[in-house]
Amino acid sequence: MQRLIYLLSIVIIILNAHVEAADSKCVSLTQLQWLVGNWQTTPDGNTQESWLKISDDTLTGTGSSRDASGKLQQQESMRLVQMQTEIFYLAKVGHNSLPVAFRAKNCTANTVTFENPNHDFPKQIEYLRTENTLLVNVSGNNGRGFKVHYQLKPSAN
């Protein structure tokens, strides 16, 4: 009897691990609709990121940074695409001739992590949303990286 309880415990642990892994997998862009909106750093608003739903399988984004005088320092175009049951983050920055693809590794109701271990920098991009804030954590090897804290930009009515 004790052996049967032990075996059942092992099966339950394995099944729970499988369910948790399945719950954290991004399989549809509907899981990431919380990204849609206009985001800006505060109080200066010099760094902005905007996401727009194009279709059920595509979100498009833009990002920009300006110096204190308003001069454009950096610009990026981004796209989230659903391809079958996987989500990809495509980033196009000025210093790369082609977009760089990152695969969604996990997501929850308010987080998503994209990875490309073969890219020089970054290797991982993580988004975390709380009510009206968005934290973007961009990281690479040896602790290299940066974080951007955004606030949801009020809509102009």
Coordinates of C-alpha atoms in Angstrom, one line a residue:
M1 CA 0.0 0.0 0.0
Q2 CA 2.8 2.4 0.9
R3 CA 4.5 1.7 -2.5
L4 CA 1.2 2.5 -4.3
I5 CA 0.9 5.8 -2.5
Y6 CA 4.5 6.6 -3.4
L7 CA 3.9 5.8 -7.1
L8 CA 0.7 7.9 -7.1
S9 CA 2.5 10.8 -5.5
I10 CA 5.2 10.6 -8.3
V11 CA 2.5 10.6 -11.0
I12 CA 0.7 13.6 -9.4
I13 CA 4.0 15.5 -9.3
I14 CA 4.7 14.8 -12.9
L15 CA 1.2 15.7 -14.0
N16 CA 1.3 19.0 -12.0
A17 CA 4.7 19.9 -13.6
H18 CA 3.3 19.2 -17.0
V19 CA 0.2 21.3 -16.4
E20 CA 2.3 24.2 -15.0
A21 CA 4.5 24.1 -18.0
A22 CA 1.6 24.1 -20.4
D23 CA 0.0 27.0 -18.6
S24 CA 3.2 29.1 -19.0
K25 CA 3.5 28.4 -22.7
C26 CA 2.5 31.2 -25.1
V27 CA 0.3 29.7 -27.8
S28 CA -1.9 32.6 -28.9
L29 CA -1.5 36.4 -29.2
T30 CA -4.7 36.7 -27.2
Q31 CA -2.6 36.0 -24.2
L32 CA -0.6 39.1 -24.9
Q33 CA -3.3 41.7 -25.6
W34 CA -2.3 43.5 -22.4
L35 CA 0.7 44.9 -24.3
V36 CA -1.5 47.0 -26.5
G37 CA -1.3 50.7 -25.7
N38 CA 1.0 53.7 -25.7
W39 CA 3.7 53.5 -23.0
Q40 CA 6.2 56.2 -21.9
T41 CA 8.8 56.7 -19.3
T42 CA 8.0 59.3 -16.6
P43 CA 8.3 62.1 -15.9
D44 CA 10.2 63.0 -19.0
G45 CA 8.4 60.8 -21.6
N46 CA 11.7 60.6 -23.6
T47 CA 11.4 56.9 -24.1
Q48 CA 8.2 55.5 -25.6
E49 CA 6.9 52.2 -26.8
S50 CA 3.5 51.6 -28.5
W51 CA 1.7 48.4 -29.4
L52 CA -1.2 48.0 -31.8
K53 CA -3.3 45.0 -32.7
I54 CA -3.1 44.5 -36.5
S55 CA -4.9 41.1 -36.6
D56 CA -5.5 38.0 -34.5
D57 CA -2.0 36.8 -35.2
T58 CA -0.1 40.1 -35.4
L59 CA 0.8 43.0 -33.0
T60 CA 3.0 45.7 -34.3
G61 CA 5.1 48.0 -32.1
T62 CA 7.4 51.0 -32.3
G63 CA 9.9 52.2 -29.8
S64 CA 11.9 55.4 -29.6
S65 CA 14.3 57.3 -27.3
R66 CA 15.0 61.0 -27.4
D67 CA 17.5 63.2 -25.6
A68 CA 16.5 66.0 -23.3
S69 CA 16.2 68.4 -26.3
G70 CA 13.8 66.1 -28.1
K71 CA 16.3 64.8 -30.7
L72 CA 15.7 61.2 -31.8
Q73 CA 18.5 59.0 -30.4
Q74 CA 17.2 55.5 -31.2
Q75 CA 14.2 54.0 -33.0
E76 CA 13.0 50.4 -33.3
S77 CA 10.1 48.6 -35.0
M78 CA 8.8 45.4 -33.5
R79 CA 6.3 42.8 -34.4
L80 CA 4.7 39.9 -32.5
V81 CA 3.5 37.2 -34.8
Q82 CA 1.7 33.9 -34.0
M83 CA 2.9 31.1 -36.2
Q84 CA 0.8 28.0 -35.5
T85 CA 1.2 27.5 -31.8
E86 CA 4.3 29.7 -31.2
I87 CA 4.8 33.4 -30.7
F88 CA 7.8 35.3 -32.1
Y89 CA 9.0 38.8 -31.3
L90 CA 10.7 40.4 -34.4
A91 CA 12.9 43.5 -33.6
K92 CA 14.3 45.8 -36.3
V93 CA 16.9 48.3 -35.1
G94 CA 19.0 50.6 -37.2
H95 CA 22.3 48.9 -36.6
N96 CA 21.0 45.5 -37.9
S97 CA 20.3 45.0 -41.6
L98 CA 17.6 42.4 -40.8
P99 CA 15.1 41.9 -38.0
V100 CA 16.1 39.7 -35.1
A101 CA 13.7 37.0 -34.0
F102 CA 13.1 35.9 -30.4
R103 CA 10.8 33.0 -29.5
A104 CA 8.3 33.3 -26.6
K105 CA 9.5 30.9 -23.9
N106 CA 6.8 31.5 -21.3
C107 CA 4.0 33.8 -20.5
T108 CA 1.4 34.3 -17.8
A109 CA -1.5 36.7 -17.4
N110 CA 0.9 39.6 -17.2
T111 CA 4.4 38.5 -18.2
V112 CA 6.1 37.2 -21.3
T113 CA 9.7 36.2 -21.9
F114 CA 11.3 36.1 -25.4
E115 CA 14.6 34.4 -26.0
N116 CA 17.2 34.1 -28.7
P117 CA 20.3 32.4 -27.2
N118 CA 22.2 32.8 -30.5
H119 CA 21.9 36.6 -30.7
D120 CA 24.9 38.7 -29.4
F121 CA 22.7 41.1 -27.4
P122 CA 20.2 40.9 -26.1
K123 CA 19.5 37.2 -25.5
Q124 CA 16.3 37.8 -23.6
I125 CA 13.5 40.4 -23.5
E126 CA 11.0 40.2 -20.7
Y127 CA 7.8 42.2 -20.3
L128 CA 5.9 42.5 -17.0
R129 CA 2.7 44.5 -16.7
T130 CA 1.1 45.7 -13.5
E131 CA -2.0 47.8 -13.6
N132 CA -0.8 50.9 -15.5
T133 CA 3.0 50.1 -15.7
L134 CA 5.1 48.1 -17.9
L135 CA 8.6 46.9 -17.0
V136 CA 10.9 45.7 -19.9
N137 CA 14.0 43.8 -18.8
V138 CA 16.5 43.4 -21.6
S139 CA 19.4 41.1 -20.8
G140 CA 22.4 39.3 -22.2
N141 CA 25.5 37.5 -20.9
N142 CA 27.5 38.3 -17.8
G143 CA 24.8 40.5 -16.2
R144 CA 24.7 42.9 -19.2
G145 CA 21.4 44.5 -19.7
F146 CA 19.0 47.3 -18.8
K147 CA 15.5 47.9 -17.6
V148 CA 12.9 50.4 -18.8
H149 CA 9.9 51.4 -16.6
Y150 CA 6.9 52.7 -18.6
Q151 CA 3.6 54.2 -17.6
L152 CA 0.5 53.8 -19.7
K153 CA 0.2 57.0 -21.6
P154 CA -3.2 58.7 -21.0
S155 CA -5.3 58.5 -24.2
A156 CA -6.3 61.9 -25.7
N157 CA -10.0 62.1 -25.7

